[in-house]
mmCIF file of C-alpha atoms in Angstrom:
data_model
loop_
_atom_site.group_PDB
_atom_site.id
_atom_site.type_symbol
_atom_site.label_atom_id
_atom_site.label_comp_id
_atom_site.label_asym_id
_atom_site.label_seq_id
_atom_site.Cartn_x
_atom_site.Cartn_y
_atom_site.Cartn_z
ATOM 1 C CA UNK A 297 -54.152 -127.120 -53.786
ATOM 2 C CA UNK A 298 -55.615 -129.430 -51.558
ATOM 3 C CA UNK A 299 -52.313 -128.564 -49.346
ATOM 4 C CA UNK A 300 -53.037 -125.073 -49.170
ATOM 5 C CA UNK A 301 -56.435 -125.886 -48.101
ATOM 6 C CA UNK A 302 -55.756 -127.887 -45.711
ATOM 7 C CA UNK A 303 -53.325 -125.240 -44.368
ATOM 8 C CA UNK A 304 -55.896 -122.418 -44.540
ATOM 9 C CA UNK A 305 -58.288 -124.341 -42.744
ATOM 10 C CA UNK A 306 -55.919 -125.305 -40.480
ATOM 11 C CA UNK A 307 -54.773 -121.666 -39.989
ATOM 12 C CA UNK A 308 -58.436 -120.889 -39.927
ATOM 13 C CA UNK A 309 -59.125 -123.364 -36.877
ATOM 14 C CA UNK A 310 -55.865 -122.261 -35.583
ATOM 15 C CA UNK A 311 -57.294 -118.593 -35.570
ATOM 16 C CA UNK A 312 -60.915 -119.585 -34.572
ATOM 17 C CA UNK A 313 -59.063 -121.647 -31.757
ATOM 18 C CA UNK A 314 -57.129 -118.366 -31.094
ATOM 19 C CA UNK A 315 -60.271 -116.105 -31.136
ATOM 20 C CA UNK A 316 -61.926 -118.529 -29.006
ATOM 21 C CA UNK A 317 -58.975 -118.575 -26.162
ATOM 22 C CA UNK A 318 -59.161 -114.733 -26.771
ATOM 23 C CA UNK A 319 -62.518 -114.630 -25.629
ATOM 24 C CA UNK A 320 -62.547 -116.751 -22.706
ATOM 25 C CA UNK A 321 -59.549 -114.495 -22.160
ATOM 26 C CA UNK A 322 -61.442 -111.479 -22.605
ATOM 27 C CA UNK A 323 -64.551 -112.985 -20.710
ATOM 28 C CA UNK A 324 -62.109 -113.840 -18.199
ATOM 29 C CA UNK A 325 -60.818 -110.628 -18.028
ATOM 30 C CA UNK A 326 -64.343 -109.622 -18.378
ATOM 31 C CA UNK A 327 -65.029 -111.222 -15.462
ATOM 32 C CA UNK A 328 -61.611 -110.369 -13.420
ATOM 33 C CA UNK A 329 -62.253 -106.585 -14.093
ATOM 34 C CA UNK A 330 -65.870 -107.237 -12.968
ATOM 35 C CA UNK A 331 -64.747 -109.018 -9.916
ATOM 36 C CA UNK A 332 -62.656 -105.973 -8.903
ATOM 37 C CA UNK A 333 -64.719 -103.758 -9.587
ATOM 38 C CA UNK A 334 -67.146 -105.065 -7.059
ATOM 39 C CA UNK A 335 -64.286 -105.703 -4.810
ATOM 40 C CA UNK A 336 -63.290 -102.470 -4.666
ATOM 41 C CA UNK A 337 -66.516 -101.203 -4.566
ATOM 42 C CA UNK A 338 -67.320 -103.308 -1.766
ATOM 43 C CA UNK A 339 -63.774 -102.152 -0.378
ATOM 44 C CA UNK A 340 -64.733 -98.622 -0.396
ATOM 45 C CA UNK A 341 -68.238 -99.192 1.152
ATOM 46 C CA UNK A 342 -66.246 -100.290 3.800
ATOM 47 C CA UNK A 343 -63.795 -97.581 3.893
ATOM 48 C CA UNK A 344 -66.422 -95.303 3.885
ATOM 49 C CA UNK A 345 -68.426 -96.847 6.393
ATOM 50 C CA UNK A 346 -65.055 -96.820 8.539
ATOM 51 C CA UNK A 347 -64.839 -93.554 8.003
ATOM 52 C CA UNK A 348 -68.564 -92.677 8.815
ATOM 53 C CA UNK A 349 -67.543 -94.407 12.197
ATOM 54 C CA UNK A 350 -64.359 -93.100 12.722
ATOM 55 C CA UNK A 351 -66.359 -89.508 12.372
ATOM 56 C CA UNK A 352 -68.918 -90.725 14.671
ATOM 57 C CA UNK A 353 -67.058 -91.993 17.265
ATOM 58 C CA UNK A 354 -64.807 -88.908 17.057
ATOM 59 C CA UNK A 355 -68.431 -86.943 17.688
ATOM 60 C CA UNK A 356 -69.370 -89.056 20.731
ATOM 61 C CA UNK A 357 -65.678 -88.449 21.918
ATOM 62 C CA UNK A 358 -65.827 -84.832 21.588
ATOM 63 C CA UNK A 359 -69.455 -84.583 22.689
ATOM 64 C CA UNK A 360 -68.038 -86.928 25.950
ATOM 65 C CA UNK A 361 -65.269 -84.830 26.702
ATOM 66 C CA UNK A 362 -67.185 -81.249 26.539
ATOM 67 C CA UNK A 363 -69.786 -83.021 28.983
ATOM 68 C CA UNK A 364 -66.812 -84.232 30.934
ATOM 69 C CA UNK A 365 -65.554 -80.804 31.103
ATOM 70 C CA UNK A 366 -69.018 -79.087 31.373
ATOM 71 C CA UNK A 367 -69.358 -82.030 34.774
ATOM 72 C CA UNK A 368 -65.931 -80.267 35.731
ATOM 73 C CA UNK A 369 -67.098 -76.958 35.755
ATOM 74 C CA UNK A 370 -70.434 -78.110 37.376
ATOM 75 C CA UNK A 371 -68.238 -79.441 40.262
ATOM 76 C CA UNK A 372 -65.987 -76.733 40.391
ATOM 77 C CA UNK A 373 -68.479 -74.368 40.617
ATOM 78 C CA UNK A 374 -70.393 -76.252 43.573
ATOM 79 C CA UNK A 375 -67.038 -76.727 45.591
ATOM 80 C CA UNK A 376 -66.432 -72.718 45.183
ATOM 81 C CA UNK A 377 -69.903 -71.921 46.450
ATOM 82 C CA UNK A 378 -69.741 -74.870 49.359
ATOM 83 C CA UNK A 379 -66.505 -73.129 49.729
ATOM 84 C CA UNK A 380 -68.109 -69.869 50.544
ATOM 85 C CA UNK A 381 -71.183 -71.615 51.916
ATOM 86 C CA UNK A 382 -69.358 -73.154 54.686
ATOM 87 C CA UNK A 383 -67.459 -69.624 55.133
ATOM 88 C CA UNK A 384 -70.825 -67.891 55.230
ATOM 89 C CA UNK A 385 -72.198 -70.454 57.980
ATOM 90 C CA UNK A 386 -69.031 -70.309 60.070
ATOM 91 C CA UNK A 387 -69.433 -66.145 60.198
ATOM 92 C CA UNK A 388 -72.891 -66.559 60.818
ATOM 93 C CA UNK A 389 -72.417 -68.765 63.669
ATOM 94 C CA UNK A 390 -69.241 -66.373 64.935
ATOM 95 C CA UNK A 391 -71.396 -63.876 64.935
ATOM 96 C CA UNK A 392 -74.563 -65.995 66.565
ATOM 97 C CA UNK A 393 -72.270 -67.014 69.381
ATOM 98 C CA UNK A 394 -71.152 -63.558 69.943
ATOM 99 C CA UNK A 395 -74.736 -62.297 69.793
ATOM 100 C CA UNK A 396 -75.926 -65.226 72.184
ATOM 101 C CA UNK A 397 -72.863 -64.131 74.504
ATOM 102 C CA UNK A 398 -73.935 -60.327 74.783
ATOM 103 C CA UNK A 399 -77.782 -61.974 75.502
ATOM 104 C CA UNK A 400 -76.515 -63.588 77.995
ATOM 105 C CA UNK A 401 -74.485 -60.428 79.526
ATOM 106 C CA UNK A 402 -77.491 -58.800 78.538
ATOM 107 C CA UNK A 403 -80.253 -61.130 80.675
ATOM 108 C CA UNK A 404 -78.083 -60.846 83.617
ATOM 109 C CA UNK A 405 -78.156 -57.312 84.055
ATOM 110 C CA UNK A 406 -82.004 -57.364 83.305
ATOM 111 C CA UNK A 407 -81.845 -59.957 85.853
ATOM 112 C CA UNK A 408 -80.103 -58.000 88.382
ATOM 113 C CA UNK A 409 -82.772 -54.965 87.633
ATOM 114 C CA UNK A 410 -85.375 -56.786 88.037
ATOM 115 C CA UNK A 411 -84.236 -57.894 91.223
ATOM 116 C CA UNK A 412 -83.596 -53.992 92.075
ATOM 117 C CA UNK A 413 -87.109 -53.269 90.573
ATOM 118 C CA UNK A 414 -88.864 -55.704 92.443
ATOM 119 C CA UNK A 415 -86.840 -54.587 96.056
ATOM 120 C CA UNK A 416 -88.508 -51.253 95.163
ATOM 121 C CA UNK A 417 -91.588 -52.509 93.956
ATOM 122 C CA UNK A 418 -91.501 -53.946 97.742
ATOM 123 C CA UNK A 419 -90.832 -50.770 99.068
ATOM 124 C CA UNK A 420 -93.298 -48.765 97.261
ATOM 125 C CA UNK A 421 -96.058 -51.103 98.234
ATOM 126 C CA UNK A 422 -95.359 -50.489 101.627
ATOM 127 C CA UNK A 423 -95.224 -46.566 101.463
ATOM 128 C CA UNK A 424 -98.638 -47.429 99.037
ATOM 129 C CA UNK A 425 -100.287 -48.898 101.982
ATOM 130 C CA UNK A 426 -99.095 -45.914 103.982
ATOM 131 C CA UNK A 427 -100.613 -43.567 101.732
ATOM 132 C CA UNK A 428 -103.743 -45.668 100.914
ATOM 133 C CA UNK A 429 -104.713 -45.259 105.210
ATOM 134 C CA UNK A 430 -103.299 -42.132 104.997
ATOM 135 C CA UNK A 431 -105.576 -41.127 102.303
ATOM 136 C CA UNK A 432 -108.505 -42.976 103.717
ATOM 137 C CA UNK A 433 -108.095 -40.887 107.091
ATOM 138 C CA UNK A 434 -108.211 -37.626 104.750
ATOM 139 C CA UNK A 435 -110.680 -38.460 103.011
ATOM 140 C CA UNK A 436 -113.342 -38.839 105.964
ATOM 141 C CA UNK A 437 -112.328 -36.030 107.044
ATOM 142 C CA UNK A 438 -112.806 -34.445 103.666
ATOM 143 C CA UNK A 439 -115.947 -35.800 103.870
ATOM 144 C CA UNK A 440 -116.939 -34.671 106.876
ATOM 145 C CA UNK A 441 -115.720 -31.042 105.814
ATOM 146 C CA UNK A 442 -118.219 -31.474 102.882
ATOM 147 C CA UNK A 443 -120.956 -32.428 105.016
ATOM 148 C CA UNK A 444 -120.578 -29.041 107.324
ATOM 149 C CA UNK A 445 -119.828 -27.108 104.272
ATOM 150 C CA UNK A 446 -123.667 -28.407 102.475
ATOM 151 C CA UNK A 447 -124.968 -27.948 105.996
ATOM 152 C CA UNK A 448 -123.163 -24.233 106.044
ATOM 153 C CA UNK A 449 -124.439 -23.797 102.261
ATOM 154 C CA UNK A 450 -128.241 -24.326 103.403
ATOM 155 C CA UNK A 451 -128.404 -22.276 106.410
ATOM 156 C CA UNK A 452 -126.454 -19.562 104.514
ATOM 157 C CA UNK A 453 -129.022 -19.741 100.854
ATOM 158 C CA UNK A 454 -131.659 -20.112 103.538
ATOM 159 C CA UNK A 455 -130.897 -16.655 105.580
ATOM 160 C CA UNK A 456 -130.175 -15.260 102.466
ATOM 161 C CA UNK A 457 -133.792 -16.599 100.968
ATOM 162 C CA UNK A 458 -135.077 -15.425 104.303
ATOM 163 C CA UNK A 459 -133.462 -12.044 103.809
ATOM 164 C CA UNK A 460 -134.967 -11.528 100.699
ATOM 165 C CA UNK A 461 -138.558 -12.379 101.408
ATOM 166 C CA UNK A 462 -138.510 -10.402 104.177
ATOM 167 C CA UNK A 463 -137.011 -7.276 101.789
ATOM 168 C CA UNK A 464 -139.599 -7.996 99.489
ATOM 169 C CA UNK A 465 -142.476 -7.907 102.126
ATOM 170 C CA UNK A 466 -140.888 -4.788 103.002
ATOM 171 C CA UNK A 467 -140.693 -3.084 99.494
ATOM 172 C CA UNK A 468 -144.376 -4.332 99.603
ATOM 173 C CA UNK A 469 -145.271 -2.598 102.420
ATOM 174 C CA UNK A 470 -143.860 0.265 101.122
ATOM 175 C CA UNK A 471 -145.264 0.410 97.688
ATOM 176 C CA UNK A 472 -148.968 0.008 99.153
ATOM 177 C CA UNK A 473 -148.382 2.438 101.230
ATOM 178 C CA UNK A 474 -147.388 5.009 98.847
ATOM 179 C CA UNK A 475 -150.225 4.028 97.013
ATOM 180 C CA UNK A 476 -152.512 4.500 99.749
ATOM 181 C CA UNK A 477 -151.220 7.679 100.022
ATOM 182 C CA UNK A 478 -153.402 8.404 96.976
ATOM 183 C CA UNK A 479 -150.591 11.112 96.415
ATOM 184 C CA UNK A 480 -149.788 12.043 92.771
ATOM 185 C CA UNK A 481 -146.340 14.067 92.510
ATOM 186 C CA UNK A 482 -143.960 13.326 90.717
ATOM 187 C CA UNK A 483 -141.930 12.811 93.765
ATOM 188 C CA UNK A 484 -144.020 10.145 95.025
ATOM 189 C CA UNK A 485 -144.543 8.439 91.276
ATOM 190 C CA UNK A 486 -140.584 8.257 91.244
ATOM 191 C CA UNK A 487 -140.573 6.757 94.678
ATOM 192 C CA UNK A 488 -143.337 3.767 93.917
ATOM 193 C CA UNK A 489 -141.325 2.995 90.657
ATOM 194 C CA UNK A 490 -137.892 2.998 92.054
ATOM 195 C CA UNK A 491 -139.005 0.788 95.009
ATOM 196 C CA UNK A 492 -140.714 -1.743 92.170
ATOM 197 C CA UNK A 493 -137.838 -1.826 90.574
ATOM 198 C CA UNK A 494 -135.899 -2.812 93.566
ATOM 199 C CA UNK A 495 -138.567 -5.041 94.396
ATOM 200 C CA UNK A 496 -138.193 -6.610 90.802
ATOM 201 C CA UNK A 497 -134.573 -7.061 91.565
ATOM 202 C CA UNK A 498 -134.977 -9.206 94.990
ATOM 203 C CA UNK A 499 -137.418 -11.033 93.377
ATOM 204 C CA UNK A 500 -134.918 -12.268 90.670
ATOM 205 C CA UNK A 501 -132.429 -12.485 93.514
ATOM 206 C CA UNK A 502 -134.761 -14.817 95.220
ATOM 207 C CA UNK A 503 -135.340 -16.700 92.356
ATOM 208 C CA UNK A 504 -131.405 -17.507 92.059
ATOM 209 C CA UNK A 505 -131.402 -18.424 95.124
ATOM 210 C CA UNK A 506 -134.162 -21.084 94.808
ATOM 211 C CA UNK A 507 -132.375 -22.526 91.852
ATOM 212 C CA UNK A 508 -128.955 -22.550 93.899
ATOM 213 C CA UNK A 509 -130.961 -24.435 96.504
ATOM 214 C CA UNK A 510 -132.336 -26.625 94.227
ATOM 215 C CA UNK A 511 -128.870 -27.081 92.927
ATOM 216 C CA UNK A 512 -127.317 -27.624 96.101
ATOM 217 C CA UNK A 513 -129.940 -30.577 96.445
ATOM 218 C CA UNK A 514 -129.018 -31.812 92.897
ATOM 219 C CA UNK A 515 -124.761 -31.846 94.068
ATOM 220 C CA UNK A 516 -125.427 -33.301 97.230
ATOM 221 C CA UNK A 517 -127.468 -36.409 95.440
ATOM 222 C CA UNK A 518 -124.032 -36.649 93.272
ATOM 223 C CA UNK A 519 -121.684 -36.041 95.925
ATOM 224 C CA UNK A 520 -123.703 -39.556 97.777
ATOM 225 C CA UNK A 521 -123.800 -40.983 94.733
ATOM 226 C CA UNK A 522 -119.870 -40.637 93.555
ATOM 227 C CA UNK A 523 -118.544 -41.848 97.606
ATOM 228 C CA UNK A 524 -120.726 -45.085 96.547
ATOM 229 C CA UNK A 525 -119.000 -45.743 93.527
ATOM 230 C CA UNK A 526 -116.208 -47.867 93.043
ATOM 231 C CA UNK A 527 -112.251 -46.578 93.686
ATOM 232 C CA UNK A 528 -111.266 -47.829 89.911
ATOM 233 C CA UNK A 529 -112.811 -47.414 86.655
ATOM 234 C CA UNK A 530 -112.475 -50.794 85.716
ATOM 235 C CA UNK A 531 -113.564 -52.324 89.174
ATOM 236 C CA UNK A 532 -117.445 -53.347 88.327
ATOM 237 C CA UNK A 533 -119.570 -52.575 91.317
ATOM 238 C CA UNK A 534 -121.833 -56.069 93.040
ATOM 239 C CA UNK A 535 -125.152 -55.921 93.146
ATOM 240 C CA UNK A 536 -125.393 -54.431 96.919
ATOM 241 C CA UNK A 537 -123.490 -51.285 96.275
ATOM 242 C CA UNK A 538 -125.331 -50.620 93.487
ATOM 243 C CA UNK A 539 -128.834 -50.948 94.974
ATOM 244 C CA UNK A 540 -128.240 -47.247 97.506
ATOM 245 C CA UNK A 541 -127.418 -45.102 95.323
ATOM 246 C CA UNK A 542 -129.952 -46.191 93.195
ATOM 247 C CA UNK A 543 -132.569 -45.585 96.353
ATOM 248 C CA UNK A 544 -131.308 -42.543 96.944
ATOM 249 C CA UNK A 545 -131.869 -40.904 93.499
ATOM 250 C CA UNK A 546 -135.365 -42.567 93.553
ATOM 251 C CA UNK A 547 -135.608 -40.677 96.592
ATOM 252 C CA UNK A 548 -134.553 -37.244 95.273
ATOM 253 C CA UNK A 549 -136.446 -37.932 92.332
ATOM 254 C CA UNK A 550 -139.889 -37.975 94.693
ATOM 255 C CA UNK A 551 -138.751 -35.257 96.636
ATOM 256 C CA UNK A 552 -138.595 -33.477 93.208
ATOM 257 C CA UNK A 553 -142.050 -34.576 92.309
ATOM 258 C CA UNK A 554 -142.965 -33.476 95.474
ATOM 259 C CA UNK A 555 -141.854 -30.023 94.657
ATOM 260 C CA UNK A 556 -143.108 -29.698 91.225
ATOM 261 C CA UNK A 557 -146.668 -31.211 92.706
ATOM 262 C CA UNK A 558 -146.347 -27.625 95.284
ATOM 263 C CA UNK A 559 -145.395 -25.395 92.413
ATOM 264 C CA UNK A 560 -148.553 -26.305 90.485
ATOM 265 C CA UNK A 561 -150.781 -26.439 92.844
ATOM 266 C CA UNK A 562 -149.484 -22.651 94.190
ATOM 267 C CA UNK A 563 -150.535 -21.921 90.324
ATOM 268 C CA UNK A 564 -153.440 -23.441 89.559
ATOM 269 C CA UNK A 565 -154.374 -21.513 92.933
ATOM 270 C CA UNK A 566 -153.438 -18.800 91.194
ATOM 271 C CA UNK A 567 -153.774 -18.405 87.386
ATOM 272 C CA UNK A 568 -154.953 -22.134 85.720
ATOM 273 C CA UNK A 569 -153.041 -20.487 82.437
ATOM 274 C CA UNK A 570 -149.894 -19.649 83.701
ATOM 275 C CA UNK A 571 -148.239 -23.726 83.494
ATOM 276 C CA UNK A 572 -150.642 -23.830 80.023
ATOM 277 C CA UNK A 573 -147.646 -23.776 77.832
ATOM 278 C CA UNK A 574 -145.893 -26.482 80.352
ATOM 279 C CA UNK A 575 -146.233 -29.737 80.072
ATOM 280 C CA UNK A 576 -144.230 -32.556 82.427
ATOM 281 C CA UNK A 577 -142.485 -35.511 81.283
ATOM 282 C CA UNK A 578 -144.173 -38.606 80.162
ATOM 283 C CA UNK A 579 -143.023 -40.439 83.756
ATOM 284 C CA UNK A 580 -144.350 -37.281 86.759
ATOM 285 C CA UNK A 581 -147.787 -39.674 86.768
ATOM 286 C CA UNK A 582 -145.434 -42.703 87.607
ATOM 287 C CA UNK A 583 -144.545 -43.924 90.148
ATOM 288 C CA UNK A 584 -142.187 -47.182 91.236
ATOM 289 C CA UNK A 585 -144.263 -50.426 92.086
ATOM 290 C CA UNK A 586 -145.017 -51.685 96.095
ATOM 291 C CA UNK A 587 -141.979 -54.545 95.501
ATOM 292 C CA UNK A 588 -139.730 -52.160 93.348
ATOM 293 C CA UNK A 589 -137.448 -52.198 96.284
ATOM 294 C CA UNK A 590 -137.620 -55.843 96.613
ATOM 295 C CA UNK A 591 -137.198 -56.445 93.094
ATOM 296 C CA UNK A 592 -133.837 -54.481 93.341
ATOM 297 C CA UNK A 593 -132.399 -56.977 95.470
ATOM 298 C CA UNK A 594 -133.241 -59.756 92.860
ATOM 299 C CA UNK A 595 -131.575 -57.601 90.224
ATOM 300 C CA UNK A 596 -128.239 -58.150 88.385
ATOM 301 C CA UNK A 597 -125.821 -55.538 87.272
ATOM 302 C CA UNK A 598 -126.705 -55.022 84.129
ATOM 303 C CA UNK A 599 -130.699 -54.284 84.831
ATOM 304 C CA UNK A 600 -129.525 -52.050 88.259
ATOM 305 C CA UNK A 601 -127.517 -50.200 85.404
ATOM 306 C CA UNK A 602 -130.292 -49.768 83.270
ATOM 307 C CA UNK A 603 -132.519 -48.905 86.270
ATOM 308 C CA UNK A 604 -129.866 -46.654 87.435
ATOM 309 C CA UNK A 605 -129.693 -44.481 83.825
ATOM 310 C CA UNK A 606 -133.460 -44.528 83.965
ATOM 311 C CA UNK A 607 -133.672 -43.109 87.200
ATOM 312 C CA UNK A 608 -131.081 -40.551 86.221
ATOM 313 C CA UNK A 609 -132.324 -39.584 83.099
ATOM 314 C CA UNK A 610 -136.012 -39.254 84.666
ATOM 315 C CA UNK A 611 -134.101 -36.956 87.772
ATOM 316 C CA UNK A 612 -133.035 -34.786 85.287
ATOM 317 C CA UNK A 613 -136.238 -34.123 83.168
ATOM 318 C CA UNK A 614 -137.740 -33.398 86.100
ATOM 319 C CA UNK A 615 -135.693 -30.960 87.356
ATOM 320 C CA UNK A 616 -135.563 -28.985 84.183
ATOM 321 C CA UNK A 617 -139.621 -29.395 84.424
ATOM 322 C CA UNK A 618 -139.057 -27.876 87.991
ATOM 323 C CA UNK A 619 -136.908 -25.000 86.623
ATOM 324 C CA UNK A 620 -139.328 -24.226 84.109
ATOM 325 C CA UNK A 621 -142.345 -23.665 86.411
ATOM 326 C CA UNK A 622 -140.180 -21.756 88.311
ATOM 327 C CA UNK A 623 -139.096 -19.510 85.822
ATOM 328 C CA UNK A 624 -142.915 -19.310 84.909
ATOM 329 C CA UNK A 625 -143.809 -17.922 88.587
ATOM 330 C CA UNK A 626 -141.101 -15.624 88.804
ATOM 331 C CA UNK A 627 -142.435 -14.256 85.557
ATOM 332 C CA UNK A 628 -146.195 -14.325 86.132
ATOM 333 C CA UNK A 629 -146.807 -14.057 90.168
ATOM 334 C CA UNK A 630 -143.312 -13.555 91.680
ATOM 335 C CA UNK A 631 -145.560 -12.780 95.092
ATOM 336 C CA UNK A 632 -146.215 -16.491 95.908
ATOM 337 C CA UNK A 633 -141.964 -16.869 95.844
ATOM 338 C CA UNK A 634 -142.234 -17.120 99.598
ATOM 339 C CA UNK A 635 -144.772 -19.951 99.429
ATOM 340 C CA UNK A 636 -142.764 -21.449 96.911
ATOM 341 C CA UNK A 637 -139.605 -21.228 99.242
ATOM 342 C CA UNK A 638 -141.654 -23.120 102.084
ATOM 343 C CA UNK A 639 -142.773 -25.695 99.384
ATOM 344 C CA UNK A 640 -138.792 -26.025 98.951
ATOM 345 C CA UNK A 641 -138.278 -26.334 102.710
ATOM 346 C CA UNK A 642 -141.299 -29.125 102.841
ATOM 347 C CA UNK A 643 -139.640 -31.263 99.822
ATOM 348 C CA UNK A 644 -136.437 -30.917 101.630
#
């Protein structure tokens, strides 16, 4: 019994002994499996980290080689248009070189024309001079015409003035005697009204006449006053051929005074009322200072302008003053025309 104790204890051990080296074998195994398992896991961390890399890198490859062949086409693309740049450039300056050569062809000729031009510039400037004495020689004696024709022009309106007074004294005459007559036909009536009318009509012809004569004086102020002025336009006169003219239209415009001072005096002799409606311009009462003439000298161009449009504008007021009262006499007392014709002759 004891025997078979001992054996099943012995078995027992044997089988706890067993179960034991079972376990470490298991643990073991256990610990094998557990070893592998983190070796492989740690194996594929790395395979898929090499493969995470592998990807990348084949990314940066493919991103390098589509910049490399974008870079390419970049460079391609510049040497086509430097290409055609450098084509572009070499037509440009073909066609600079043959527009510099035609310039060139082009200056000469202008060169040789201007030579040609400036030969007959020569030329004309001689015939110019020519002309210039030429026309200097005509024109005093166009001048001189002008002078005998004014001259002509006076004696002529003053026969013809003449004329007409002495027609008017005439019709006068007449009419008074008819008048006289103390006659009262019809006959006679007719007669003394016809010759009135005639009368009427000389006395409007002597009127025109006055105003041509004043006219006449008017023109032959201008006439002085344009062979005074300058040749050109744009040539500005000095000082000391500006200062005649302008004495010789201060001159007309006393003479005109002069006139008008006749005219209504004649009136005022006559009628008071007749120059009533008249009245002369602001300036008639003027008259220039002692030193005006003096104080020309001093003058510059711009005041002997200004006192040359004064004078002017004043000349011409008072001639239209002058035509008035004129107009006023041959309306109102056309009998005192003769005196007015001597007051002409005086202002003259």
């Amino acid at each position: 019994m004891e025997n078979e104790k001992n054996d099943k204890d012995k078995k027992i051990n044997e089988l706890e002994r067993q179960m034991k080296d079972q376990s470490k074998k298991v643990a073991s195994l256990k610990h094998k499996e557990q070893v592998e398992k983190s070796k492989n896991a740690r194996l594929m961390e790395e395979a898929r980290k090499r493969e995470d890399n592998l990807s990348e890198n084949s990314q940066q490859a493919k991103d390098t080689l589509r910049q490399k062949v974008e870079r390419i086409e970049e460079l391609e693309e510049a040497l086509r248009e430097s290409v055609q740049i450098n084509a572009e450039r070499e037509m440009v300056l073909a066609q600079e070189e043959s527009a510099r050569s035609l310039q060139e062809k082009q200056m000469e000729e202008l060169l040789g024309a201007m030579e040609k031009v400036k030969q007959e510039l020569e030329s004309m400037r001689a015939k110019l001079a020519s002309t210039q004495q030429s026309l200097c020689e005509k024109e005093a004696h166009l001048s001189t015409l002008r002078a005998e024709r004014r001259k002509h022009l006076e004696e002529v309106l003053e026969m013809k003035q003449e004329a007409l007074l002495a027609a008017i004294s005439e019709k006068d005459a007449n009419i008074a005697l008819l008048e006289l007559s103390s006659s009262k036909k019809k006959k006679t009536q007719d007669e003394v009204a016809l010759l009135k009318r005639e009368k009427d009509r000389l006395v409007q012809q002597l009127k025109q006449q006055t105003q041509n004569r004043m006219k006449l004086m008017a023109d032959n102020y201008e006439d002085d006053h344009l062979k005074t002025a300058p040749d050109h336009a744009n040539h500005k006169p000095s000082p000391d051929q500006m200062v005649p003219p302008l004495l010789a239209l201060s001159q007309n415009r006393s003479k005109l005074k002069l006139y008008i001072a006749h005219l209504t005096d004649l009136c005022h002799d006559r009628d008071p009322s007749i120059l009533s409606q008249l009245t002369p311009p602001s300036h008639y009462h003027h008259s220039n200072p002692e030193d005006w003439e003096e104080e020309l000298q001093k003058m510059s161009v711009e005041q002997l302008e200004w006192e040359l449009e004064v004078c002017e504008k004043e000349s011409g007021e008072l001639q239209e003053y002058a035509n008035s009262v004129l107009q006023q006499i041959a309306d109102y007392c056309p009998d005192i025309l003769e005196q007015v014709v001597n007051a002409l002759e005086e202002s003259c």
